[in-house]
């Protein structure tokens, strides 16, 4: 895949992070996503899981800002997002997974409703809350269960998340 095509794919991922649609990614997008997830899974913000989710969202925001917020204005524009992905993450998707890990770990704790691991249906709910189209969310959630055991592990989620957002092979 050539660089221009890769940049177009990464640019399309920007909208998933820009939760409020204001044209840039900021701390509020991450805290808004956390709030929506807590509501979806009937979890309170003051609970241990709720606090972990908000802390994870803040860590994720700080990691993204550190990679992409070139001008230091506490906002990541579409161009900063593209540039950050192309220059800093394309060949190291595991770096993206690592900045997302605290948030995803907390999401897993909330979405694992029975203590047996995240089911594809719970993963689908998470994706819909985070702005993935329902027609895409079901297939993507099923694909995350790489070993086919009916539960999605943290590593399967991290791998899938990083691949979707920063590697050129994924649509």
mmCIF file with all atom_site columns, C-alpha atoms in Angstrom:
data_model
loop_
_atom_site.group_PDB
_atom_site.id
_atom_site.type_symbol
_atom_site.label_atom_id
_atom_site.label_alt_id
_atom_site.label_comp_id
_atom_site.label_asym_id
_atom_site.label_entity_id
_atom_site.label_seq_id
_atom_site.pdbx_PDB_ins_code
_atom_site.Cartn_x
_atom_site.Cartn_y
_atom_site.Cartn_z
_atom_site.occupancy
_atom_site.B_iso_or_equiv
_atom_site.pdbx_formal_charge
_atom_site.auth_seq_id
_atom_site.auth_comp_id
_atom_site.auth_asym_id
_atom_site.auth_atom_id
_atom_site.pdbx_PDB_model_num
ATOM 1   C CA . UNK A 1 1   ? 0.000   0.000   0.000  1.00 0.00 ? 1   UNK A CA 1
ATOM 2   C CA . UNK A 1 2   ? 1.417   3.374   -0.957 1.00 0.00 ? 2   UNK A CA 1
ATOM 3   C CA . UNK A 1 3   ? 1.795   6.214   1.513  1.00 0.00 ? 3   UNK A CA 1
ATOM 4   C CA . UNK A 1 4   ? -1.116  8.280   0.172  1.00 0.00 ? 4   UNK A CA 1
ATOM 5   C CA . UNK A 1 5   ? -3.511  5.340   0.436  1.00 0.00 ? 5   UNK A CA 1
ATOM 6   C CA . UNK A 1 6   ? -2.290  4.581   3.956  1.00 0.00 ? 6   UNK A CA 1
ATOM 7   C CA . UNK A 1 7   ? -2.840  8.218   4.957  1.00 0.00 ? 7   UNK A CA 1
ATOM 8   C CA . UNK A 1 8   ? -6.411  8.065   3.598  1.00 0.00 ? 8   UNK A CA 1
ATOM 9   C CA . UNK A 1 9   ? -7.129  4.963   5.677  1.00 0.00 ? 9   UNK A CA 1
ATOM 10  C CA . UNK A 1 10  ? -5.698  6.515   8.832  1.00 0.00 ? 10  UNK A CA 1
ATOM 11  C CA . UNK A 1 11  ? -7.660  9.723   8.196  1.00 0.00 ? 11  UNK A CA 1
ATOM 12  C CA . UNK A 1 12  ? -10.864 7.685   8.157  1.00 0.00 ? 12  UNK A CA 1
ATOM 13  C CA . UNK A 1 13  ? -10.014 6.443   11.677 1.00 0.00 ? 13  UNK A CA 1
ATOM 14  C CA . UNK A 1 14  ? -9.881  10.009  12.963 1.00 0.00 ? 14  UNK A CA 1
ATOM 15  C CA . UNK A 1 15  ? -13.676 10.269  13.119 1.00 0.00 ? 15  UNK A CA 1
ATOM 16  C CA . UNK A 1 16  ? -13.871 7.323   15.519 1.00 0.00 ? 16  UNK A CA 1
ATOM 17  C CA . UNK A 1 17  ? -11.798 9.262   18.042 1.00 0.00 ? 17  UNK A CA 1
ATOM 18  C CA . UNK A 1 18  ? -13.501 12.615  17.408 1.00 0.00 ? 18  UNK A CA 1
ATOM 19  C CA . UNK A 1 19  ? -16.530 11.516  19.441 1.00 0.00 ? 19  UNK A CA 1
ATOM 20  C CA . UNK A 1 20  ? -18.195 14.926  19.487 1.00 0.00 ? 20  UNK A CA 1
ATOM 21  C CA . UNK A 1 21  ? -17.515 15.708  15.819 1.00 0.00 ? 21  UNK A CA 1
ATOM 22  C CA . UNK A 1 22  ? -15.896 19.082  16.466 1.00 0.00 ? 22  UNK A CA 1
ATOM 23  C CA . UNK A 1 23  ? -12.993 18.470  14.083 1.00 0.00 ? 23  UNK A CA 1
ATOM 24  C CA . UNK A 1 24  ? -10.302 17.566  16.571 1.00 0.00 ? 24  UNK A CA 1
ATOM 25  C CA . UNK A 1 25  ? -9.549  14.968  19.220 1.00 0.00 ? 25  UNK A CA 1
ATOM 26  C CA . UNK A 1 26  ? -9.197  16.168  22.779 1.00 0.00 ? 26  UNK A CA 1
ATOM 27  C CA . UNK A 1 27  ? -9.506  14.990  26.369 1.00 0.00 ? 27  UNK A CA 1
ATOM 28  C CA . UNK A 1 28  ? -13.297 15.429  26.270 1.00 0.00 ? 28  UNK A CA 1
ATOM 29  C CA . UNK A 1 29  ? -13.575 12.873  23.461 1.00 0.00 ? 29  UNK A CA 1
ATOM 30  C CA . UNK A 1 30  ? -11.954 10.287  25.714 1.00 0.00 ? 30  UNK A CA 1
ATOM 31  C CA . UNK A 1 31  ? -13.948 11.161  28.822 1.00 0.00 ? 31  UNK A CA 1
ATOM 32  C CA . UNK A 1 32  ? -17.135 11.236  26.709 1.00 0.00 ? 32  UNK A CA 1
ATOM 33  C CA . UNK A 1 33  ? -16.375 7.744   25.418 1.00 0.00 ? 33  UNK A CA 1
ATOM 34  C CA . UNK A 1 34  ? -15.836 6.549   28.995 1.00 0.00 ? 34  UNK A CA 1
ATOM 35  C CA . UNK A 1 35  ? -19.136 8.071   30.114 1.00 0.00 ? 35  UNK A CA 1
ATOM 36  C CA . UNK A 1 36  ? -21.020 6.430   27.230 1.00 0.00 ? 36  UNK A CA 1
ATOM 37  C CA . UNK A 1 37  ? -19.462 3.033   27.963 1.00 0.00 ? 37  UNK A CA 1
ATOM 38  C CA . UNK A 1 38  ? -20.385 3.280   31.641 1.00 0.00 ? 38  UNK A CA 1
ATOM 39  C CA . UNK A 1 39  ? -23.973 4.025   30.671 1.00 0.00 ? 39  UNK A CA 1
ATOM 40  C CA . UNK A 1 40  ? -24.097 1.144   28.178 1.00 0.00 ? 40  UNK A CA 1
ATOM 41  C CA . UNK A 1 41  ? -22.932 -1.378  30.769 1.00 0.00 ? 41  UNK A CA 1
ATOM 42  C CA . UNK A 1 42  ? -24.807 0.172   33.725 1.00 0.00 ? 42  UNK A CA 1
ATOM 43  C CA . UNK A 1 43  ? -21.638 0.902   35.648 1.00 0.00 ? 43  UNK A CA 1
ATOM 44  C CA . UNK A 1 44  ? -21.253 3.938   37.892 1.00 0.00 ? 44  UNK A CA 1
ATOM 45  C CA . UNK A 1 45  ? -18.438 6.426   37.525 1.00 0.00 ? 45  UNK A CA 1
ATOM 46  C CA . UNK A 1 46  ? -17.628 6.191   41.238 1.00 0.00 ? 46  UNK A CA 1
ATOM 47  C CA . UNK A 1 47  ? -17.173 2.422   41.189 1.00 0.00 ? 47  UNK A CA 1
ATOM 48  C CA . UNK A 1 48  ? -13.688 0.943   40.969 1.00 0.00 ? 48  UNK A CA 1
ATOM 49  C CA . UNK A 1 49  ? -14.377 -0.077  37.366 1.00 0.00 ? 49  UNK A CA 1
ATOM 50  C CA . UNK A 1 50  ? -15.695 3.381   36.531 1.00 0.00 ? 50  UNK A CA 1
ATOM 51  C CA . UNK A 1 51  ? -12.673 5.078   38.052 1.00 0.00 ? 51  UNK A CA 1
ATOM 52  C CA . UNK A 1 52  ? -10.351 2.712   36.189 1.00 0.00 ? 52  UNK A CA 1
ATOM 53  C CA . UNK A 1 53  ? -12.113 3.523   32.922 1.00 0.00 ? 53  UNK A CA 1
ATOM 54  C CA . UNK A 1 54  ? -11.758 7.281   33.425 1.00 0.00 ? 54  UNK A CA 1
ATOM 55  C CA . UNK A 1 55  ? -8.096  6.838   34.409 1.00 0.00 ? 55  UNK A CA 1
ATOM 56  C CA . UNK A 1 56  ? -7.513  4.649   31.376 1.00 0.00 ? 56  UNK A CA 1
ATOM 57  C CA . UNK A 1 57  ? -9.204  7.210   29.119 1.00 0.00 ? 57  UNK A CA 1
ATOM 58  C CA . UNK A 1 58  ? -6.944  9.929   30.506 1.00 0.00 ? 58  UNK A CA 1
ATOM 59  C CA . UNK A 1 59  ? -3.838  7.774   29.996 1.00 0.00 ? 59  UNK A CA 1
ATOM 60  C CA . UNK A 1 60  ? -4.923  7.015   26.429 1.00 0.00 ? 60  UNK A CA 1
ATOM 61  C CA . UNK A 1 61  ? -5.475  10.705  25.746 1.00 0.00 ? 61  UNK A CA 1
ATOM 62  C CA . UNK A 1 62  ? -2.054  11.585  27.202 1.00 0.00 ? 62  UNK A CA 1
ATOM 63  C CA . UNK A 1 63  ? -0.398  8.909   25.069 1.00 0.00 ? 63  UNK A CA 1
ATOM 64  C CA . UNK A 1 64  ? -2.126  10.076  21.907 1.00 0.00 ? 64  UNK A CA 1
ATOM 65  C CA . UNK A 1 65  ? -1.352  13.715  22.630 1.00 0.00 ? 65  UNK A CA 1
ATOM 66  C CA . UNK A 1 66  ? 2.275   12.785  23.211 1.00 0.00 ? 66  UNK A CA 1
ATOM 67  C CA . UNK A 1 67  ? 2.460   11.126  19.819 1.00 0.00 ? 67  UNK A CA 1
ATOM 68  C CA . UNK A 1 68  ? 0.345   13.460  17.730 1.00 0.00 ? 68  UNK A CA 1
ATOM 69  C CA . UNK A 1 69  ? -0.214  16.885  19.340 1.00 0.00 ? 69  UNK A CA 1
ATOM 70  C CA . UNK A 1 70  ? 2.675   18.600  17.604 1.00 0.00 ? 70  UNK A CA 1
ATOM 71  C CA . UNK A 1 71  ? 1.766   22.175  18.533 1.00 0.00 ? 71  UNK A CA 1
ATOM 72  C CA . UNK A 1 72  ? 0.942   21.373  22.174 1.00 0.00 ? 72  UNK A CA 1
ATOM 73  C CA . UNK A 1 73  ? -2.530  22.939  22.145 1.00 0.00 ? 73  UNK A CA 1
ATOM 74  C CA . UNK A 1 74  ? -4.136  19.889  23.828 1.00 0.00 ? 74  UNK A CA 1
ATOM 75  C CA . UNK A 1 75  ? -6.031  19.078  20.627 1.00 0.00 ? 75  UNK A CA 1
ATOM 76  C CA . UNK A 1 76  ? -5.143  16.646  17.882 1.00 0.00 ? 76  UNK A CA 1
ATOM 77  C CA . UNK A 1 77  ? -6.229  17.812  14.466 1.00 0.00 ? 77  UNK A CA 1
ATOM 78  C CA . UNK A 1 78  ? -6.934  15.436  11.616 1.00 0.00 ? 78  UNK A CA 1
ATOM 79  C CA . UNK A 1 79  ? -3.559  16.271  10.058 1.00 0.00 ? 79  UNK A CA 1
ATOM 80  C CA . UNK A 1 80  ? -1.710  15.790  13.354 1.00 0.00 ? 80  UNK A CA 1
ATOM 81  C CA . UNK A 1 81  ? -3.441  12.412  13.755 1.00 0.00 ? 81  UNK A CA 1
ATOM 82  C CA . UNK A 1 82  ? -2.421  11.319  10.259 1.00 0.00 ? 82  UNK A CA 1
ATOM 83  C CA . UNK A 1 83  ? 1.132   12.562  10.674 1.00 0.00 ? 83  UNK A CA 1
ATOM 84  C CA . UNK A 1 84  ? 1.464   10.933  14.099 1.00 0.00 ? 84  UNK A CA 1
ATOM 85  C CA . UNK A 1 85  ? 0.267   7.592   12.762 1.00 0.00 ? 85  UNK A CA 1
ATOM 86  C CA . UNK A 1 86  ? 2.427   7.696   9.651  1.00 0.00 ? 86  UNK A CA 1
ATOM 87  C CA . UNK A 1 87  ? 5.627   8.896   11.289 1.00 0.00 ? 87  UNK A CA 1
ATOM 88  C CA . UNK A 1 88  ? 5.441   7.255   14.689 1.00 0.00 ? 88  UNK A CA 1
ATOM 89  C CA . UNK A 1 89  ? 3.177   4.234   14.523 1.00 0.00 ? 89  UNK A CA 1
ATOM 90  C CA . UNK A 1 90  ? 3.027   2.677   11.061 1.00 0.00 ? 90  UNK A CA 1
ATOM 91  C CA . UNK A 1 91  ? 5.894   0.301   11.677 1.00 0.00 ? 91  UNK A CA 1
ATOM 92  C CA . UNK A 1 92  ? 5.260   -0.037  15.427 1.00 0.00 ? 92  UNK A CA 1
ATOM 93  C CA . UNK A 1 93  ? 1.565   -0.772  16.000 1.00 0.00 ? 93  UNK A CA 1
ATOM 94  C CA . UNK A 1 94  ? 2.435   -2.278  19.376 1.00 0.00 ? 94  UNK A CA 1
ATOM 95  C CA . UNK A 1 95  ? 3.276   1.244   20.565 1.00 0.00 ? 95  UNK A CA 1
ATOM 96  C CA . UNK A 1 96  ? -0.307  2.275   19.879 1.00 0.00 ? 96  UNK A CA 1
ATOM 97  C CA . UNK A 1 97  ? -1.577  -0.821  21.673 1.00 0.00 ? 97  UNK A CA 1
ATOM 98  C CA . UNK A 1 98  ? 0.539   0.090   24.694 1.00 0.00 ? 98  UNK A CA 1
ATOM 99  C CA . UNK A 1 99  ? -0.847  3.620   24.982 1.00 0.00 ? 99  UNK A CA 1
ATOM 100 C CA . UNK A 1 100 ? -4.364  2.189   24.632 1.00 0.00 ? 100 UNK A CA 1
ATOM 101 C CA . UNK A 1 101 ? -3.805  -0.693  27.090 1.00 0.00 ? 101 UNK A CA 1
ATOM 102 C CA . UNK A 1 102 ? -5.005  1.008   30.324 1.00 0.00 ? 102 UNK A CA 1
ATOM 103 C CA . UNK A 1 103 ? -8.209  2.150   28.629 1.00 0.00 ? 103 UNK A CA 1
ATOM 104 C CA . UNK A 1 104 ? -8.839  -1.161  26.904 1.00 0.00 ? 104 UNK A CA 1
ATOM 105 C CA . UNK A 1 105 ? -8.082  -3.082  30.100 1.00 0.00 ? 105 UNK A CA 1
ATOM 106 C CA . UNK A 1 106 ? -10.739 -1.019  31.899 1.00 0.00 ? 106 UNK A CA 1
ATOM 107 C CA . UNK A 1 107 ? -13.202 -1.465  29.017 1.00 0.00 ? 107 UNK A CA 1
ATOM 108 C CA . UNK A 1 108 ? -12.674 -5.215  29.225 1.00 0.00 ? 108 UNK A CA 1
ATOM 109 C CA . UNK A 1 109 ? -13.408 -5.175  32.974 1.00 0.00 ? 109 UNK A CA 1
ATOM 110 C CA . UNK A 1 110 ? -16.700 -3.390  32.309 1.00 0.00 ? 110 UNK A CA 1
ATOM 111 C CA . UNK A 1 111 ? -17.700 -5.446  29.257 1.00 0.00 ? 111 UNK A CA 1
ATOM 112 C CA . UNK A 1 112 ? -16.867 -8.794  30.931 1.00 0.00 ? 112 UNK A CA 1
ATOM 113 C CA . UNK A 1 113 ? -20.248 -9.103  32.581 1.00 0.00 ? 113 UNK A CA 1
ATOM 114 C CA . UNK A 1 114 ? -19.916 -12.640 33.912 1.00 0.00 ? 114 UNK A CA 1
ATOM 115 C CA . UNK A 1 115 ? -16.212 -12.833 34.736 1.00 0.00 ? 115 UNK A CA 1
ATOM 116 C CA . UNK A 1 116 ? -15.517 -15.310 31.938 1.00 0.00 ? 116 UNK A CA 1
ATOM 117 C CA . UNK A 1 117 ? -14.097 -12.859 29.430 1.00 0.00 ? 117 UNK A CA 1
ATOM 118 C CA . UNK A 1 118 ? -15.565 -10.499 26.867 1.00 0.00 ? 118 UNK A CA 1
ATOM 119 C CA . UNK A 1 119 ? -18.071 -12.111 24.536 1.00 0.00 ? 119 UNK A CA 1
ATOM 120 C CA . UNK A 1 120 ? -18.339 -11.058 20.908 1.00 0.00 ? 120 UNK A CA 1
ATOM 121 C CA . UNK A 1 121 ? -21.779 -9.567  21.660 1.00 0.00 ? 121 UNK A CA 1
ATOM 122 C CA . UNK A 1 122 ? -20.326 -7.400  24.460 1.00 0.00 ? 122 UNK A CA 1
ATOM 123 C CA . UNK A 1 123 ? -17.461 -6.347  22.176 1.00 0.00 ? 123 UNK A CA 1
ATOM 124 C CA . UNK A 1 124 ? -20.036 -5.405  19.553 1.00 0.00 ? 124 UNK A CA 1
ATOM 125 C CA . UNK A 1 125 ? -21.826 -3.199  22.095 1.00 0.00 ? 125 UNK A CA 1
ATOM 126 C CA . UNK A 1 126 ? -18.531 -1.496  22.963 1.00 0.00 ? 126 UNK A CA 1
ATOM 127 C CA . UNK A 1 127 ? -17.796 -0.823  19.314 1.00 0.00 ? 127 UNK A CA 1
ATOM 128 C CA . UNK A 1 128 ? -21.247 0.609   18.655 1.00 0.00 ? 128 UNK A CA 1
ATOM 129 C CA . UNK A 1 129 ? -20.877 2.955   21.643 1.00 0.00 ? 129 UNK A CA 1
ATOM 130 C CA . UNK A 1 130 ? -17.504 4.067   20.283 1.00 0.00 ? 130 UNK A CA 1
ATOM 131 C CA . UNK A 1 131 ? -19.027 4.937   16.921 1.00 0.00 ? 131 UNK A CA 1
ATOM 132 C CA . UNK A 1 132 ? -18.531 1.836   14.807 1.00 0.00 ? 132 UNK A CA 1
ATOM 133 C CA . UNK A 1 133 ? -21.450 1.296   12.438 1.00 0.00 ? 133 UNK A CA 1
ATOM 134 C CA . UNK A 1 134 ? -23.694 -1.573  13.585 1.00 0.00 ? 134 UNK A CA 1
ATOM 135 C CA . UNK A 1 135 ? -23.204 -3.334  10.246 1.00 0.00 ? 135 UNK A CA 1
ATOM 136 C CA . UNK A 1 136 ? -19.442 -3.381  10.832 1.00 0.00 ? 136 UNK A CA 1
ATOM 137 C CA . UNK A 1 137 ? -19.416 -3.925  14.602 1.00 0.00 ? 137 UNK A CA 1
ATOM 138 C CA . UNK A 1 138 ? -20.866 -7.447  14.555 1.00 0.00 ? 138 UNK A CA 1
ATOM 139 C CA . UNK A 1 139 ? -18.346 -8.775  12.059 1.00 0.00 ? 139 UNK A CA 1
ATOM 140 C CA . UNK A 1 140 ? -15.454 -7.003  13.698 1.00 0.00 ? 140 UNK A CA 1
ATOM 141 C CA . UNK A 1 141 ? -16.406 -8.324  17.142 1.00 0.00 ? 141 UNK A CA 1
ATOM 142 C CA . UNK A 1 142 ? -16.600 -11.883 15.830 1.00 0.00 ? 142 UNK A CA 1
ATOM 143 C CA . UNK A 1 143 ? -13.224 -11.481 14.112 1.00 0.00 ? 143 UNK A CA 1
ATOM 144 C CA . UNK A 1 144 ? -11.609 -10.408 17.399 1.00 0.00 ? 144 UNK A CA 1
ATOM 145 C CA . UNK A 1 145 ? -12.205 -13.895 18.793 1.00 0.00 ? 145 UNK A CA 1
ATOM 146 C CA . UNK A 1 146 ? -9.158  -15.150 16.916 1.00 0.00 ? 146 UNK A CA 1
ATOM 147 C CA . UNK A 1 147 ? -9.028  -18.540 18.652 1.00 0.00 ? 147 UNK A CA 1
ATOM 148 C CA . UNK A 1 148 ? -12.788 -19.140 18.306 1.00 0.00 ? 148 UNK A CA 1
ATOM 149 C CA . UNK A 1 149 ? -13.398 -19.907 21.988 1.00 0.00 ? 149 UNK A CA 1
ATOM 150 C CA . UNK A 1 150 ? -16.352 -17.509 22.326 1.00 0.00 ? 150 UNK A CA 1
ATOM 151 C CA . UNK A 1 151 ? -14.387 -15.107 24.518 1.00 0.00 ? 151 UNK A CA 1
ATOM 152 C CA . UNK A 1 152 ? -12.067 -12.314 23.480 1.00 0.00 ? 152 UNK A CA 1
ATOM 153 C CA . UNK A 1 153 ? -8.826  -11.988 25.415 1.00 0.00 ? 153 UNK A CA 1
ATOM 154 C CA . UNK A 1 154 ? -7.078  -8.725  26.203 1.00 0.00 ? 154 UNK A CA 1
ATOM 155 C CA . UNK A 1 155 ? -4.286  -9.615  23.778 1.00 0.00 ? 155 UNK A CA 1
ATOM 156 C CA . UNK A 1 156 ? -6.795  -10.343 20.994 1.00 0.00 ? 156 UNK A CA 1
ATOM 157 C CA . UNK A 1 157 ? -8.407  -6.959  21.651 1.00 0.00 ? 157 UNK A CA 1
ATOM 158 C CA . UNK A 1 158 ? -5.102  -5.072  21.749 1.00 0.00 ? 158 UNK A CA 1
ATOM 159 C CA . UNK A 1 159 ? -3.885  -6.737  18.566 1.00 0.00 ? 159 UNK A CA 1
ATOM 160 C CA . UNK A 1 160 ? -7.122  -6.053  16.715 1.00 0.00 ? 160 UNK A CA 1
ATOM 161 C CA . UNK A 1 161 ? -7.343  -2.477  17.966 1.00 0.00 ? 161 UNK A CA 1
ATOM 162 C CA . UNK A 1 162 ? -3.792  -1.600  16.969 1.00 0.00 ? 162 UNK A CA 1
ATOM 163 C CA . UNK A 1 163 ? -4.133  -3.305  13.603 1.00 0.00 ? 163 UNK A CA 1
ATOM 164 C CA . UNK A 1 164 ? -7.321  -1.439  12.777 1.00 0.00 ? 164 UNK A CA 1
ATOM 165 C CA . UNK A 1 165 ? -6.011  1.971   13.729 1.00 0.00 ? 165 UNK A CA 1
ATOM 166 C CA . UNK A 1 166 ? -2.413  1.988   12.562 1.00 0.00 ? 166 UNK A CA 1
ATOM 167 C CA . UNK A 1 167 ? -1.525  -0.819  10.189 1.00 0.00 ? 167 UNK A CA 1
ATOM 168 C CA . UNK A 1 168 ? -2.057  -0.506  6.453  1.00 0.00 ? 168 UNK A CA 1
ATOM 169 C CA . UNK A 1 169 ? -3.361  -4.014  5.893  1.00 0.00 ? 169 UNK A CA 1
ATOM 170 C CA . UNK A 1 170 ? -6.758  -3.445  7.502  1.00 0.00 ? 170 UNK A CA 1
ATOM 171 C CA . UNK A 1 171 ? -9.574  -1.699  5.654  1.00 0.00 ? 171 UNK A CA 1
#
